[in-house]
CSV table of C-alpha atoms in Angstrom, one decimal:
chain,number,residue,atom,x,y,z
A,928,MET,CA,118.1,-101.7,218.1
A,929,GLU,CA,117.2,-100.1,221.4
A,930,VAL,CA,119.7,-99.0,224.0
A,931,ILE,CA,121.6,-101.7,225.8
A,932,HIS,CA,122.4,-101.1,229.5
A,933,LYS,CA,125.2,-103.0,231.2
A,934,ILE,CA,127.1,-102.6,234.5
A,935,GLY,CA,130.9,-103.0,235.0
A,936,ARG,CA,132.7,-103.0,238.3
A,937,ARG,CA,136.4,-102.9,239.4
A,938,LYS,CA,137.6,-102.3,243.0
A,939,THR,CA,135.1,-99.6,244.2
A,940,ALA,CA,134.3,-98.1,240.8
A,941,VAL,CA,130.9,-98.8,239.2
A,942,ALA,CA,130.3,-98.0,235.5
A,943,ARG,CA,126.8,-97.9,233.9
A,944,VAL,CA,127.3,-98.3,230.1
A,945,TYR,CA,124.6,-97.4,227.6
A,946,VAL,CA,125.2,-98.6,224.0
A,947,ALA,CA,123.1,-97.3,221.1
A,948,LYS,CA,123.5,-97.1,217.3
A,949,GLY,CA,125.5,-94.1,216.3
A,950,LYS,CA,128.8,-92.7,214.9
A,951,GLY,CA,131.2,-93.9,217.5
A,952,ASN,CA,131.0,-91.1,220.2
A,953,ILE,CA,132.1,-92.1,223.7
A,954,THR,CA,130.8,-89.9,226.5
A,955,VAL,CA,132.0,-90.4,230.1
A,956,ASN,CA,130.2,-88.4,232.8
A,957,LYS,CA,129.0,-85.9,230.2
A,958,LYS,CA,132.5,-85.3,228.9
A,959,ASP,CA,134.3,-86.6,225.9
A,960,MET,CA,136.3,-89.8,226.6
A,961,ALA,CA,139.6,-88.1,225.6
A,962,GLU,CA,138.9,-85.3,228.0
A,963,TYR,CA,138.0,-87.6,230.9
A,964,PHE,CA,140.8,-90.2,230.4
A,965,THR,CA,143.8,-88.1,229.4
A,966,THR,CA,146.4,-90.9,229.1
A,967,ALA,CA,146.6,-93.1,226.0
A,968,THR,CA,146.8,-96.3,228.2
A,969,LEU,CA,143.4,-95.6,229.8
A,970,GLN,CA,141.8,-94.7,226.5
A,971,TYR,CA,143.2,-98.0,225.1
A,972,LYS,CA,141.6,-99.9,228.0
A,973,VAL,CA,138.2,-98.3,227.3
A,974,ASN,CA,138.4,-98.9,223.6
A,975,GLN,CA,139.7,-102.5,223.8
A,976,PRO,CA,136.3,-104.4,223.6
A,977,ILE,CA,135.2,-102.2,220.7
A,978,THR,CA,138.3,-102.6,218.6
A,979,MET,CA,138.6,-106.4,219.3
A,980,THR,CA,135.0,-107.0,218.0
A,981,ASN,CA,135.5,-104.7,215.0
A,982,ASN,CA,132.7,-102.2,216.1
A,983,ASP,CA,134.7,-99.0,215.7
A,984,GLY,CA,132.4,-96.1,214.8
A,985,ASN,CA,129.2,-98.2,214.9
A,986,PHE,CA,127.8,-97.3,218.3
A,987,ASP,CA,127.4,-94.2,220.5
A,988,ILE,CA,128.4,-95.1,224.1
A,989,THR,CA,127.3,-93.1,227.1
A,990,VAL,CA,128.9,-94.0,230.5
A,991,ASN,CA,128.1,-92.9,234.0
A,992,VAL,CA,130.9,-93.9,236.4
A,993,TYR,CA,131.6,-93.2,240.0
A,994,GLY,CA,133.8,-94.4,242.8
A,995,GLY,CA,137.4,-95.6,242.9
A,996,GLY,CA,140.3,-94.0,241.0
A,997,ILE,CA,140.7,-93.2,237.3
A,998,THR,CA,142.3,-96.7,236.5
A,999,GLY,CA,139.6,-98.6,238.3
A,1000,GLN,CA,136.9,-96.5,236.5
A,1001,ALA,CA,138.5,-97.3,233.1
A,1002,GLU,CA,138.6,-101.0,233.8
A,1003,ALA,CA,135.0,-100.9,235.1
A,1004,ILE,CA,133.9,-99.3,231.8
A,1005,ARG,CA,135.9,-102.0,229.9
A,1006,LEU,CA,134.0,-104.8,231.6
A,1007,GLY,CA,130.6,-103.1,231.0
A,1008,LEU,CA,131.4,-102.6,227.3
A,1009,SER,CA,132.6,-106.2,227.0
A,1010,ARG,CA,129.3,-107.4,228.4
A,1011,ALA,CA,127.3,-105.1,226.0
A,1012,MET,CA,129.3,-106.4,223.0
A,1013,CYS,CA,128.4,-110.0,224.0
A,1014,GLU,CA,124.7,-109.0,224.2
A,1015,LEU,CA,124.9,-107.5,220.7
A,1016,ASP,CA,126.4,-110.6,219.1
A,1017,PRO,CA,126.9,-113.8,221.1
A,1018,GLU,CA,129.9,-114.6,218.8
A,1019,ASN,CA,131.8,-111.8,220.4
A,1020,ARG,CA,132.0,-113.8,223.6
A,1021,ALA,CA,134.6,-116.2,221.9
A,1022,ILE,CA,136.8,-113.2,221.1
A,1023,LEU,CA,136.6,-111.4,224.5
A,1024,LYS,CA,136.7,-114.4,226.9
A,1025,PRO,CA,140.2,-115.6,226.1
A,1026,GLU,CA,141.5,-112.0,226.7
A,1027,GLY,CA,140.0,-112.0,230.2
A,1028,LEU,CA,137.7,-109.0,229.4
A,1029,LEU,CA,134.5,-110.7,230.7
A,1030,THR,CA,136.0,-111.6,234.1
A,1031,ARG,CA,135.1,-109.4,237.0
A,1032,ASP,CA,138.4,-108.7,238.9
A,1033,PRO,CA,137.6,-109.7,242.5
A,1034,ARG,CA,140.6,-108.1,244.1
A,1035,MET,CA,139.6,-105.4,246.7
A,1036,VAL,CA,141.6,-103.4,249.2
A,1037,GLU,CA,142.1,-105.3,252.4
A,1038,ARG,CA,140.6,-103.6,255.5
A,1039,LYS,CA,142.8,-102.0,258.2
A,1040,LYS,CA,142.9,-104.0,261.4
A,1041,PHE,CA,142.8,-102.5,264.9
A,1042,GLY,CA,146.1,-102.4,266.8
A,1043,GLN,CA,148.0,-102.2,263.5
A,1044,LYS,CA,149.2,-99.3,261.4
A,1045,LYS,CA,147.6,-100.6,258.1
A,1046,ALA,CA,146.1,-103.9,256.9
A,1047,ARG,CA,149.2,-105.9,257.4
A,1048,LYS,CA,151.8,-103.4,258.6
A,1049,LYS,CA,152.3,-103.4,262.4
A,1050,PHE,CA,153.4,-100.6,264.7
A,1051,GLN,CA,157.2,-100.5,265.3
A,1052,PHE,CA,158.2,-102.5,268.3
A,1053,SER,CA,161.0,-101.0,270.4
A,1054,LYS,CA,162.8,-103.0,273.1
A,1055,ARG,CA,164.2,-100.7,275.9
């Protein structure tokens, strides 16, 4: 098996995921995953596609991620990993699809409009 390369996106975060045979090491931006994602929730999100497809400890995963915040980055990695697991074994698709792990979340930040304080918030109107 050669290296599988997949891309995951969420908001403005972009994750490039490389999956190869190995012992289960996950490296994010040249750091260990537990060092990069300090909370258990984010670590769970990243590991979700691996645990659901029973591939714990089978692959070494290297991730380059940039843009967005820490949560958006974790969810971008999750999408990239889900896509990689589907390429490894097409039967994994039936496991991941009902959980919504193969769907790219289209929600983005709405842009700020001119003449307004934010995207929807207006400046305060005072009547004197």
